[in-house]
Amino acid sequence: MPLDSPAPASLERELLRRMLRIRRFAEHCADLLPPHAGGEAVAVGVCQALTPDDAIVCTHHEYGPALARGVPAREIVATLHHAARGPLDAPAHVSDTGRRFHGGGLPVAVGLAIADQLLDRRRRVTACFFGECAPADAEWLVLAAQWRLPMLFVRESDGARHPSPPAGAGPGLVPWPGGLTARTVDGVDVWAVIAAAEQACESVRAGAGPRFLDLRTARTSSALPPGPDGGERDPLTRIMPAHTDLAALEREIAQELNEALTSWQGPQADPLASVRA
């Protein structure tokens, strides 16, 4: 969507619905998920720029990108449920091969990109989401740059180590291993994330090699403020369209999540029993 064109109200509402759904899912599964309110625009904005043929590998708060990609909530609940009953160090990686969504790490993402390159699938992008610590695997970034792999690296920083740029600030450029340059973007602004991701994907599809987005977010309260004027660093309130029927969205999302949680143990079960056991 051109940046100078107004966003359709229907798209604004849908983006808000997706972000609100991610936050409410995290609240419903709070006993099994680390607190992470404030990164919803990263997951939704990047996934909005991808096509169904693109792949996603996620090492960081997988449930957000998984929900944004369209992975059913019940499948994510089942994964969390199994992981909670396994060894304490067992990873709860969400995967849905039909939607080309994979939990794992940078080696998985690089492997998928190599396969696409060898099979001459030049228009496909492999997007890899990770947090602040993932660049410890810097050799994979170097390999991707040297082989000009069709990859989009998406790093999310919640501001604990690096302050988020102020609203309206222009993107900066940060050097990374392998000669990559990360473009710093306000990760609280879903429209900025979509624009940056679309531009990066366009370059990748044109054969320019991997691109790197450094999306700066901010930890925020899980409670959604009552209107669009509050919560400047909350991605939900930053996009909330005027006259949005928030109550209707909340009911729609609550019904879906309750059904997803109930389906794990049957219709007579407590909807939250499977994630609070």
Short mmCIF file of C-alpha atoms in Angstrom, two decimals:
data_model
loop_
_atom_site.label_atom_id
_atom_site.label_comp_id
_atom_site.label_asym_id
_atom_site.label_seq_id
_atom_site.Cartn_x
_atom_site.Cartn_y
_atom_site.Cartn_z
CA MET A 1 0.00 0.00 0.00
CA PRO A 2 1.48 3.39 -0.93
CA LEU A 3 2.45 5.38 2.15
CA ASP A 4 0.62 8.48 0.92
CA SER A 5 -2.70 6.67 0.47
CA PRO A 6 -5.22 6.40 3.30
CA ALA A 7 -5.59 3.00 4.89
CA PRO A 8 -8.98 1.36 4.38
CA ALA A 9 -10.94 1.19 7.61
CA SER A 10 -11.45 -2.53 7.06
CA LEU A 11 -7.68 -3.14 6.95
CA GLU A 12 -7.11 -1.03 10.05
CA ARG A 13 -9.74 -3.03 11.90
CA GLU A 14 -8.26 -6.33 10.74
CA LEU A 15 -4.75 -5.39 11.81
CA LEU A 16 -6.07 -4.30 15.20
CA ARG A 17 -7.99 -7.59 15.50
CA ARG A 18 -4.86 -9.63 14.79
CA MET A 19 -2.77 -7.73 17.32
CA LEU A 20 -5.46 -7.84 19.99
CA ARG A 21 -5.86 -11.58 19.37
CA ILE A 22 -2.15 -12.14 20.02
CA ARG A 23 -2.30 -10.21 23.28
CA ARG A 24 -5.40 -11.96 24.55
CA PHE A 25 -3.94 -15.35 23.66
CA ALA A 26 -0.87 -14.55 25.77
CA GLU A 27 -3.11 -13.54 28.67
CA HIS A 28 -5.14 -16.75 28.44
CA CYS A 29 -1.91 -18.81 28.42
CA ALA A 30 -0.06 -16.63 30.93
CA ASP A 31 1.04 -19.63 33.01
CA LEU A 32 2.97 -21.09 30.09
CA LEU A 33 4.19 -18.01 28.23
CA PRO A 34 6.68 -15.32 29.24
CA PRO A 35 5.15 -11.85 29.50
CA HIS A 36 5.47 -10.07 26.19
CA ALA A 37 3.03 -7.26 25.56
CA GLY A 38 4.21 -4.67 23.08
CA GLY A 39 5.55 -6.75 20.21
CA GLU A 40 2.28 -7.42 18.42
CA ALA A 41 2.93 -4.94 15.60
CA VAL A 42 6.16 -6.75 14.73
CA ALA A 43 4.44 -10.09 14.18
CA VAL A 44 1.41 -8.70 12.38
CA GLY A 45 3.27 -6.11 10.31
CA VAL A 46 5.93 -8.47 8.98
CA CYS A 47 3.44 -11.24 8.23
CA GLN A 48 1.28 -8.73 6.37
CA ALA A 49 4.19 -8.14 3.98
CA LEU A 50 4.80 -11.86 3.33
CA THR A 51 3.02 -14.16 0.87
CA PRO A 52 1.74 -17.70 1.55
CA ASP A 53 4.73 -19.06 -0.40
CA ASP A 54 7.21 -17.35 1.93
CA ALA A 55 8.54 -19.24 4.94
CA ILE A 56 8.73 -18.11 8.56
CA VAL A 57 11.15 -19.41 11.18
CA CYS A 58 10.65 -18.07 14.68
CA THR A 59 12.93 -18.36 17.70
CA HIS A 60 11.36 -15.56 19.76
CA HIS A 61 7.81 -15.53 21.20
CA GLU A 62 6.63 -17.93 18.51
CA TYR A 63 2.94 -17.66 19.32
CA GLY A 64 2.72 -14.10 17.97
CA PRO A 65 4.02 -14.71 14.45
CA ALA A 66 2.24 -18.09 14.43
CA LEU A 67 -1.14 -16.48 15.10
CA ALA A 68 -0.38 -13.70 12.61
CA ARG A 69 0.49 -16.33 10.01
CA GLY A 70 -2.84 -18.08 10.52
CA VAL A 71 -1.80 -21.07 12.63
CA PRO A 72 -4.96 -22.07 14.56
CA ALA A 73 -4.90 -21.15 18.23
CA ARG A 74 -5.83 -24.73 19.19
CA GLU A 75 -2.64 -26.04 17.55
CA ILE A 76 -0.51 -23.59 19.51
CA VAL A 77 -2.33 -24.52 22.74
CA ALA A 78 -1.65 -28.20 22.05
CA THR A 79 2.06 -27.49 21.56
CA LEU A 80 2.26 -25.52 24.81
CA HIS A 81 0.33 -28.25 26.62
CA HIS A 82 2.70 -31.00 25.47
CA ALA A 83 5.77 -28.93 26.29
CA ALA A 84 4.48 -28.19 29.80
CA ARG A 85 4.19 -31.92 30.51
CA GLY A 86 7.61 -32.76 29.09
CA PRO A 87 11.14 -32.12 30.39
CA LEU A 88 11.70 -28.69 31.86
CA ASP A 89 14.15 -27.76 29.12
CA ALA A 90 12.01 -29.11 26.26
CA PRO A 91 11.38 -26.36 23.67
CA ALA A 92 7.79 -25.52 22.79
CA HIS A 93 8.39 -25.00 19.09
CA VAL A 94 5.26 -24.34 17.03
CA SER A 95 5.36 -25.70 13.48
CA ASP A 96 2.80 -25.80 10.68
CA THR A 97 4.40 -27.03 7.46
CA GLY A 98 1.27 -26.34 5.42
CA ARG A 99 1.61 -22.65 6.25
CA ARG A 100 5.41 -22.77 5.98
CA PHE A 101 5.77 -21.81 9.64
CA HIS A 102 8.60 -23.40 11.62
CA GLY A 103 9.84 -23.04 15.16
CA GLY A 104 13.55 -23.43 15.57
CA GLY A 105 16.56 -21.25 14.95
CA LEU A 106 18.74 -19.52 12.42
CA PRO A 107 20.13 -22.83 11.03
CA VAL A 108 16.58 -23.90 10.11
CA ALA A 109 15.91 -20.58 8.39
CA VAL A 110 19.18 -20.70 6.46
CA GLY A 111 18.46 -24.28 5.39
CA LEU A 112 15.04 -23.34 4.01
CA ALA A 113 16.52 -20.39 2.13
CA ILE A 114 19.27 -22.57 0.64
CA ALA A 115 16.64 -25.05 -0.54
CA ASP A 116 14.64 -22.28 -2.22
CA GLN A 117 17.77 -20.94 -3.85
CA LEU A 118 18.84 -24.37 -5.15
CA LEU A 119 15.34 -25.05 -6.50
CA ASP A 120 15.36 -21.64 -8.19
CA ARG A 121 12.39 -20.38 -6.20
CA ARG A 122 13.64 -16.86 -6.52
CA ARG A 123 10.48 -15.12 -5.45
CA ARG A 124 10.29 -16.84 -2.07
CA VAL A 125 11.50 -15.18 1.11
CA THR A 126 12.41 -16.89 4.37
CA ALA A 127 11.72 -14.55 7.30
CA CYS A 128 13.47 -15.33 10.57
CA PHE A 129 12.22 -13.71 13.79
CA PHE A 130 14.55 -13.54 16.77
CA GLY A 131 15.24 -11.50 19.89
CA GLU A 132 18.25 -9.66 21.23
CA CYS A 133 20.40 -12.69 21.98
CA ALA A 134 20.05 -14.63 18.70
CA PRO A 135 22.98 -12.92 16.90
CA ALA A 136 25.26 -15.14 19.02
CA ASP A 137 24.80 -17.38 15.94
CA ALA A 138 26.48 -14.72 13.83
CA GLU A 139 28.08 -17.27 11.51
CA TRP A 140 24.66 -17.94 10.00
CA LEU A 141 24.23 -14.26 9.19
CA VAL A 142 27.63 -14.29 7.53
CA LEU A 143 26.72 -17.38 5.49
CA ALA A 144 23.42 -15.85 4.37
CA ALA A 145 25.19 -12.67 3.25
CA GLN A 146 27.99 -14.50 1.43
CA TRP A 147 25.57 -16.76 -0.44
CA ARG A 148 23.07 -13.94 -1.05
CA LEU A 149 20.26 -16.05 0.35
CA PRO A 150 16.65 -14.86 -0.01
CA MET A 151 16.17 -14.06 3.67
CA LEU A 152 14.63 -11.38 5.86
CA PHE A 153 16.11 -11.20 9.34
CA VAL A 154 13.69 -9.69 11.87
CA ARG A 155 15.23 -8.73 15.19
CA GLU A 156 12.95 -7.48 17.93
CA SER A 157 14.35 -5.38 20.76
CA ASP A 158 12.02 -4.47 23.61
CA GLY A 159 14.08 -1.48 24.66
CA ALA A 160 15.69 -3.09 27.70
CA ARG A 161 19.13 -2.60 26.14
CA HIS A 162 18.41 -0.15 23.35
CA PRO A 163 15.87 2.67 23.69
CA SER A 164 13.13 2.74 21.09
CA PRO A 165 13.19 5.63 18.61
CA PRO A 166 10.61 8.33 19.23
CA ALA A 167 7.44 8.39 17.18
CA GLY A 168 8.06 9.75 13.71
CA ALA A 169 11.82 9.29 13.92
CA GLY A 170 13.59 8.24 10.73
CA PRO A 171 15.14 4.80 10.54
CA GLY A 172 18.79 4.36 11.45
CA LEU A 173 21.31 1.88 10.06
CA VAL A 174 23.22 -0.53 12.30
CA PRO A 175 26.14 -2.69 11.04
CA TRP A 176 25.93 -6.45 11.64
CA PRO A 177 28.17 -9.45 10.86
CA GLY A 178 28.66 -10.49 7.26
CA GLY A 179 28.41 -6.97 5.93
CA LEU A 180 24.69 -6.79 6.70
CA THR A 181 23.17 -3.49 7.69
CA ALA A 182 20.12 -3.53 9.92
CA ARG A 183 17.48 -0.91 9.27
CA THR A 184 16.10 0.37 12.57
CA VAL A 185 12.34 0.85 12.57
CA ASP A 186 9.78 1.84 15.20
CA GLY A 187 8.30 -1.59 15.95
CA VAL A 188 5.34 -0.08 17.79
CA ASP A 189 3.97 1.45 14.58
CA VAL A 190 2.44 -1.38 12.53
CA TRP A 191 2.28 0.79 9.40
CA ALA A 192 6.02 1.52 9.67
CA VAL A 193 6.70 -2.19 10.12
CA ILE A 194 4.59 -3.10 7.07
CA ALA A 195 6.29 -0.47 4.89
CA ALA A 196 9.79 -1.54 5.96
CA ALA A 197 9.03 -5.25 5.55
CA GLU A 198 7.48 -4.75 2.11
CA GLN A 199 10.48 -2.76 0.92
CA ALA A 200 12.90 -5.33 2.32
CA CYS A 201 11.01 -8.25 0.74
CA GLU A 202 10.96 -6.47 -2.61
CA SER A 203 14.76 -6.20 -2.49
CA VAL A 204 15.14 -9.84 -1.49
CA ARG A 205 12.85 -11.00 -4.31
CA ALA A 206 14.88 -8.94 -6.77
CA GLY A 207 17.97 -10.99 -5.87
CA ALA A 208 19.70 -8.42 -3.67
CA GLY A 209 20.44 -10.95 -0.94
CA PRO A 210 19.30 -10.91 2.70
CA ARG A 211 17.84 -7.86 4.40
CA PHE A 212 17.81 -7.08 8.13
CA LEU A 213 15.18 -5.17 10.12
CA ASP A 214 15.88 -4.10 13.70
CA LEU A 215 12.42 -3.43 15.11
CA ARG A 216 12.38 -1.48 18.37
CA THR A 217 9.42 -2.11 20.65
CA ALA A 218 8.61 -1.27 24.25
CA ARG A 219 7.25 -3.39 27.06
CA THR A 220 3.77 -2.28 27.92
CA SER A 221 0.91 -3.27 30.16
CA SER A 222 -1.18 -6.15 28.85
CA ALA A 223 -4.31 -4.13 29.55
CA LEU A 224 -5.53 -2.21 26.52
CA PRO A 225 -6.18 1.46 27.32
CA PRO A 226 -9.77 2.56 26.71
CA GLY A 227 -9.12 4.80 23.74
CA PRO A 228 -6.69 5.76 20.98
CA ASP A 229 -5.28 8.72 22.87
CA GLY A 230 -3.57 6.68 25.60
CA GLY A 231 -0.65 4.28 25.57
CA GLU A 232 1.68 6.01 23.11
CA ARG A 233 4.09 3.06 23.15
CA ASP A 234 1.31 0.46 22.95
CA PRO A 235 1.03 -0.84 19.37
CA LEU A 236 -2.68 -1.56 19.77
CA THR A 237 -3.67 1.98 20.66
CA ARG A 238 -1.36 3.41 18.01
CA ILE A 239 -3.49 1.79 15.28
CA MET A 240 -6.91 1.81 16.87
CA PRO A 241 -9.27 3.27 14.24
CA ALA A 242 -11.83 5.86 15.19
CA HIS A 243 -15.23 4.45 16.14
CA THR A 244 -13.89 0.90 16.42
CA ASP A 245 -16.32 -1.35 18.25
CA LEU A 246 -13.70 -2.73 20.62
CA ALA A 247 -16.30 -4.69 22.58
CA ALA A 248 -17.31 -6.62 19.46
CA LEU A 249 -13.69 -7.47 18.71
CA GLU A 250 -13.16 -8.62 22.27
CA ARG A 251 -16.21 -10.91 22.13
CA GLU A 252 -15.12 -12.39 18.79
CA ILE A 253 -11.62 -13.11 20.05
CA ALA A 254 -12.79 -14.43 23.42
CA GLN A 255 -15.12 -16.91 21.75
CA GLU A 256 -12.35 -18.22 19.48
CA LEU A 257 -9.82 -18.57 22.30
CA ASN A 258 -12.29 -20.24 24.65
CA GLU A 259 -13.14 -22.77 21.95
CA ALA A 260 -9.44 -23.39 21.29
CA LEU A 261 -8.67 -23.94 24.96
CA THR A 262 -11.76 -26.08 25.50
CA SER A 263 -11.11 -28.29 22.47
CA TRP A 264 -7.97 -29.68 24.04
CA GLN A 265 -9.80 -31.56 26.81
CA GLY A 266 -13.33 -31.70 25.47
CA PRO A 267 -16.48 -29.56 25.64
CA GLN A 268 -17.08 -30.19 29.33
CA ALA A 269 -13.65 -29.04 30.44
CA ASP A 270 -12.74 -25.77 32.04
CA PRO A 271 -11.43 -23.64 29.12
CA LEU A 272 -8.30 -22.69 31.07
CA ALA A 273 -7.66 -26.07 32.67
CA SER A 274 -5.31 -27.30 29.95
CA VAL A 275 -2.93 -24.38 30.34
CA ARG A 276 -3.17 -23.96 34.11
CA ALA A 277 -2.73 -27.60 35.11
#
